Short mmCIF file of C-alpha atoms in Angstrom, two decimals:
data_model
loop_
_atom_site.label_atom_id
_atom_site.label_comp_id
_atom_site.label_asym_id
_atom_site.label_seq_id
_atom_site.Cartn_x
_atom_site.Cartn_y
_atom_site.Cartn_z
CA TYR W 140 107.68 27.90 -40.50
CA LYS W 141 108.91 30.78 -38.33
CA THR W 142 108.11 33.82 -40.47
CA HIS W 143 109.12 36.83 -38.38
CA SER W 144 111.03 38.55 -41.20
CA ALA W 145 107.74 40.07 -42.36
CA LYS W 146 107.38 41.60 -45.83
CA ALA W 147 105.06 44.34 -47.08
CA THR W 148 103.97 45.76 -50.42
CA ALA W 149 104.87 49.25 -51.61
CA SER W 150 101.19 50.18 -51.66
CA ALA W 151 100.66 48.93 -48.09
CA PRO W 152 103.96 49.37 -46.20
CA ASN W 153 102.23 49.22 -42.82
CA GLU W 154 100.76 45.76 -43.45
CA PRO W 155 103.72 43.35 -43.17
CA ALA W 156 103.10 39.63 -43.62
CA GLY W 157 105.04 36.48 -42.85
CA VAL W 158 103.87 34.91 -46.13
CA LEU W 159 103.06 37.61 -48.69
CA VAL W 160 101.33 36.46 -51.89
CA THR W 161 101.14 38.90 -54.80
CA THR W 162 100.98 36.40 -57.69
CA PRO W 163 97.54 35.21 -58.85
CA ASP W 164 96.47 31.60 -59.43
CA LEU W 165 98.69 30.00 -56.77
CA PHE W 166 97.74 26.96 -54.69
CA ILE W 167 99.32 26.92 -51.21
CA ARG W 168 98.59 23.54 -49.72
CA GLY W 169 100.02 21.98 -46.56
CA MET W 170 100.61 18.24 -46.24
CA ASP W 171 99.18 18.06 -42.71
CA ARG W 172 96.83 20.67 -41.26
CA ASN W 173 98.05 20.13 -37.71
CA ARG W 174 101.79 20.00 -38.48
CA VAL W 175 102.22 22.56 -41.27
CA ILE W 176 102.21 25.70 -39.11
CA VAL W 177 102.83 29.23 -40.35
CA ASP W 178 104.04 30.59 -37.02
CA GLY W 179 104.25 34.23 -36.01
CA THR W 180 106.56 33.61 -33.06
CA LYS W 181 110.30 34.16 -33.44
CA SER W 182 111.51 31.40 -31.12
CA GLY W 183 110.39 28.59 -28.85
CA PRO W 184 107.96 25.78 -29.64
CA PRO W 185 105.26 26.25 -32.30
CA CYS W 186 102.72 28.92 -31.30
CA SER W 187 104.57 29.60 -28.05
CA THR W 188 102.70 31.31 -25.22
CA ALA W 189 105.81 33.04 -23.81
CA THR W 190 106.25 36.80 -24.21
CA LYS W 191 109.95 36.42 -25.04
CA ASP W 192 109.06 34.29 -28.07
CA GLN W 193 106.62 36.73 -29.68
CA TYR W 194 107.42 38.95 -32.67
CA PHE W 195 105.59 42.28 -32.58
CA GLY W 196 106.58 43.38 -36.08
CA PRO W 197 108.80 46.05 -37.60
CA SER W 198 108.68 49.56 -36.20
CA ASP W 199 106.74 52.50 -37.58
CA SER W 200 108.13 56.03 -37.88
CA GLN W 201 107.42 56.63 -34.19
CA GLY W 202 109.30 53.51 -33.11
CA ASP W 203 106.15 51.55 -32.23
CA ALA W 204 105.74 47.96 -33.40
CA LEU W 205 103.37 47.65 -36.36
CA GLY W 206 102.30 44.08 -35.66
CA THR W 207 102.27 41.42 -38.38
CA ASN W 208 99.96 39.31 -40.51
CA GLY W 209 100.32 35.64 -41.33
CA VAL W 210 99.43 34.47 -44.83
CA MET W 211 98.32 37.61 -46.71
CA VAL W 212 97.08 37.38 -50.29
CA SER W 213 97.45 40.93 -51.59
CA GLN W 214 95.53 41.87 -54.75
CA ALA W 215 96.11 38.44 -56.32
CA SER W 216 93.07 36.68 -57.77
CA ASN W 217 92.20 33.00 -57.44
CA VAL W 218 94.72 32.04 -54.75
CA TRP W 219 93.96 28.93 -52.70
CA VAL W 220 95.16 28.34 -49.12
CA GLN W 221 94.54 24.84 -47.79
CA ASN W 222 95.38 22.33 -45.09
CA LEU W 223 97.54 24.35 -42.69
CA THR W 224 97.54 26.31 -39.44
CA ALA W 225 98.48 29.96 -38.85
CA CYS W 226 99.09 31.27 -35.34
CA ASN W 227 100.35 34.17 -33.22
CA PHE W 228 100.46 37.01 -35.72
CA LEU W 229 99.83 39.94 -33.43
CA SER W 230 98.33 43.38 -33.71
CA GLY W 231 100.20 46.66 -33.22
CA SER W 232 100.20 50.33 -34.19
CA GLY W 233 99.32 49.43 -37.79
CA GLY W 234 96.32 47.31 -36.85
CA ASN W 235 97.36 43.96 -38.37
CA GLY W 236 97.20 40.77 -36.31
CA ASN W 237 95.41 38.78 -39.03
CA GLU W 238 96.29 35.12 -39.51
CA ILE W 239 95.00 34.35 -43.05
CA TRP W 240 93.92 37.36 -45.09
CA TRP W 241 92.71 38.03 -48.64
CA ASN W 242 93.33 41.78 -48.87
CA ASP W 243 92.44 43.94 -51.87
CA GLY W 244 92.73 47.42 -50.45
CA ASP W 245 91.98 47.46 -46.74
CA ASP W 246 91.05 50.97 -45.55
CA THR W 247 91.21 52.45 -49.08
CA GLY W 248 87.48 53.03 -49.32
CA LYS W 249 87.43 51.23 -52.68
CA LEU W 250 86.34 47.80 -53.85
CA GLY W 251 89.36 46.16 -55.46
CA ALA W 252 89.65 44.31 -58.75
CA ALA W 253 90.80 40.99 -57.25
CA HIS W 254 88.33 38.13 -57.37
CA GLY W 255 88.04 34.51 -56.38
CA PHE W 256 89.71 32.38 -53.72
CA LEU W 257 89.39 29.10 -51.88
CA GLY W 258 90.39 28.58 -48.27
CA SER W 259 89.79 25.09 -46.90
CA TYR W 260 90.94 22.94 -43.98
CA MET W 261 92.50 26.00 -42.31
CA THR W 262 93.12 26.61 -38.62
CA ALA W 263 93.72 30.11 -37.27
CA THR W 264 94.48 30.79 -33.63
CA SER W 265 96.60 32.70 -31.14
CA THR W 266 97.97 31.43 -27.84
CA TYR W 267 99.25 34.81 -26.63
CA PHE W 268 97.44 37.67 -24.89
CA HIS W 269 99.09 40.48 -22.97
CA ASP W 270 96.93 43.53 -23.71
CA GLU W 271 94.54 44.99 -26.26
CA SER W 272 97.25 46.75 -28.26
CA THR W 273 99.05 43.56 -29.29
CA ALA W 274 96.29 40.95 -29.24
CA ALA W 275 95.68 38.99 -32.44
CA ALA W 276 92.72 40.59 -34.22
CA TYR W 277 91.20 38.42 -36.98
CA GLY W 278 91.52 34.75 -37.79
CA ILE W 279 90.33 34.32 -41.38
CA PHE W 280 89.69 37.62 -43.14
CA SER W 281 88.52 38.96 -46.51
CA SER W 282 88.49 42.68 -47.29
CA ASN W 283 87.51 44.65 -50.41
CA TRP W 284 87.26 41.34 -52.31
CA ARG W 285 84.65 39.74 -54.54
CA GLY W 286 84.07 36.00 -54.96
CA GLY W 287 85.41 33.22 -52.75
CA THR W 288 84.73 30.27 -50.45
CA TRP W 289 85.91 29.25 -46.98
CA ASP W 290 85.17 25.60 -46.30
CA ARG W 291 85.99 23.43 -43.27
CA SER W 292 87.98 25.83 -41.13
CA TYR W 293 88.47 26.73 -37.47
CA ALA W 294 89.21 30.08 -35.77
CA SER W 295 89.68 30.76 -32.07
CA ASN W 296 91.09 33.23 -29.54
CA PHE W 297 90.80 36.50 -31.47
CA ASN W 298 90.39 39.93 -29.98
CA ASP W 299 88.03 40.99 -32.74
CA SER W 300 86.56 38.11 -34.78
CA GLY W 301 87.33 34.60 -35.86
CA TYR W 302 85.90 35.27 -39.33
CA TYR W 303 85.51 38.65 -41.03
CA ILE W 304 84.18 39.66 -44.45
CA GLY W 305 84.15 43.38 -45.07
CA ALA W 306 84.02 46.21 -47.61
CA CYS W 307 82.71 44.26 -50.59
CA ARG W 308 79.46 46.22 -50.59
CA HIS W 309 76.79 44.68 -52.83
CA VAL W 310 78.96 42.24 -54.82
CA CYS W 311 80.65 40.01 -52.21
CA ASN W 312 79.64 36.66 -53.74
CA GLN W 313 81.23 34.69 -50.90
CA VAL W 314 80.48 31.48 -49.01
CA VAL W 315 81.35 30.45 -45.44
CA ASN W 316 80.67 26.73 -45.01
CA HIS W 317 81.47 24.21 -42.26
CA ALA W 318 83.34 26.77 -40.12
CA TRP W 319 83.78 26.61 -36.36
CA ALA W 320 84.43 29.78 -34.37
CA GLU W 321 84.94 29.78 -30.61
CA TYR W 322 86.54 31.87 -27.85
CA ASN W 323 86.58 35.06 -29.94
CA ALA W 324 85.14 38.46 -29.12
CA LEU W 325 82.99 37.91 -32.24
CA GLY W 326 82.58 34.55 -33.90
CA TYR W 327 81.77 36.16 -37.25
CA SER W 328 81.84 39.82 -38.16
CA GLY W 329 80.79 41.39 -41.44
CA THR W 330 80.81 45.09 -42.28
CA ASN W 331 79.34 46.42 -45.53
CA SER W 332 79.40 42.93 -47.04
CA GLY W 333 76.24 42.19 -48.98
CA GLY W 334 74.86 40.98 -52.26
CA SER W 335 75.30 37.24 -52.71
CA MET W 336 76.43 35.83 -49.35
CA LEU W 337 75.83 32.30 -48.06
CA ILE W 338 76.74 31.39 -44.49
CA GLU W 339 75.64 27.82 -43.80
CA HIS W 340 76.40 24.70 -41.76
CA ASN W 341 78.68 26.53 -39.29
CA VAL W 342 79.07 26.46 -35.50
CA PHE W 343 79.57 29.60 -33.41
CA ASP W 344 80.03 28.80 -29.72
CA ASN W 345 81.73 30.15 -26.60
CA ASN W 346 82.30 33.57 -28.18
CA GLN W 347 81.34 36.81 -26.50
CA ASP W 348 79.13 37.62 -29.52
CA GLY W 349 78.34 34.71 -31.81
CA PHE W 350 77.44 36.59 -34.98
CA ASP W 351 77.58 40.27 -35.89
CA THR W 352 76.87 41.82 -39.30
CA ASN W 353 76.37 45.53 -39.82
CA ALA W 354 76.60 48.62 -42.00
CA GLN W 355 79.00 51.41 -41.12
CA ASN W 356 79.06 54.63 -43.11
CA ASN W 357 82.72 55.55 -43.14
CA SER W 358 85.28 56.44 -45.78
CA ASP W 359 87.58 53.45 -45.21
CA TRP W 360 84.95 50.70 -45.55
CA PRO W 361 82.40 51.89 -48.09
CA SER W 362 78.74 51.29 -47.30
CA PRO W 363 76.13 49.99 -47.77
CA GLN W 364 75.46 46.50 -46.56
CA ASP W 365 72.65 45.42 -48.88
CA GLY W 366 71.46 41.83 -49.06
CA ALA W 367 69.24 42.27 -52.10
CA CYS W 368 70.21 40.28 -55.18
CA PRO W 369 72.33 42.25 -57.66
CA PRO W 370 70.91 42.45 -61.20
CA GLY W 371 70.94 39.05 -62.87
CA VAL W 372 71.97 37.19 -59.68
CA LYS W 373 69.81 34.53 -58.04
CA PRO W 374 70.00 33.42 -54.37
CA GLN W 375 72.43 30.58 -53.74
CA ILE W 376 69.53 28.68 -52.13
CA ALA W 377 66.47 28.50 -54.35
CA GLY W 378 63.45 30.33 -52.96
CA ALA W 379 65.35 32.48 -50.45
CA PRO W 380 63.87 36.00 -50.18
CA SER W 381 67.27 37.72 -50.51
CA CYS W 382 70.78 36.92 -51.68
CA TRP W 383 72.26 37.36 -48.16
CA ILE W 384 71.52 34.00 -46.52
CA LEU W 385 72.23 32.68 -43.01
CA TYR W 386 71.15 29.05 -43.12
CA LYS W 387 71.37 25.93 -40.95
CA ASN W 388 73.97 27.20 -38.47
CA VAL W 389 74.39 26.43 -34.76
CA PHE W 390 74.72 29.22 -32.17
CA ARG W 391 75.25 28.09 -28.59
CA ASP W 392 76.88 29.13 -25.32
CA ASN W 393 77.90 32.59 -26.53
CA THR W 394 77.94 35.71 -24.30
CA ASN W 395 81.19 34.29 -22.93
CA PRO W 396 82.84 37.06 -20.87
CA ASN W 397 86.23 35.32 -20.66
CA VAL W 398 87.34 35.30 -24.30
#
């Protein structure tokens, strides 16, 4: 699916997406993970490496390309994305460059009202790199969201991180399970994403930085990152000393300078 006629919402005009989902409770399920490809390129073979085949997005008011996003679920609760590949959605003046994204108010400084998702048997990648300004940024991404699971997925070749969970403060309630991240600047990145978090049975290899989670005190991504259990919430693994749990993962062969 060549999706270069990117759409955006009125509330986020600088975040165009090839597949824009604004309706809750949808299941988007491919028939074959390796052949159902949501493709950010405008021409050529699937996920083409050629510059002439890339789509850099609509232009902003200064005439610069905004970049694009792949499958973006915008403020729509309980949407599932399964059994497909997204590739070559590139960054630009608007940031963007995210392949599969649950977005409930990126850069607003507020935790949104959307909740719940499932992403499983997903592949996110990019075959194109020219410079930092257009490189694909994030593979599988959740921002300002509460509640959800990523299971059995793969993310590679991103200029920022293969997986990113951010700006859900103390109520993330998310799971990353059976993921594989390689050849990214960061395998996993999490900013101000705490409360109930379970990251287990994953592999992070051949990244520059395998795993990176942090607190940043800024207005766009509200702090803090706090792994303590919210009131009435128990750890997802019995006996754990906090609700933020990193458990039974493999980290190997990171510090790769050639990502």
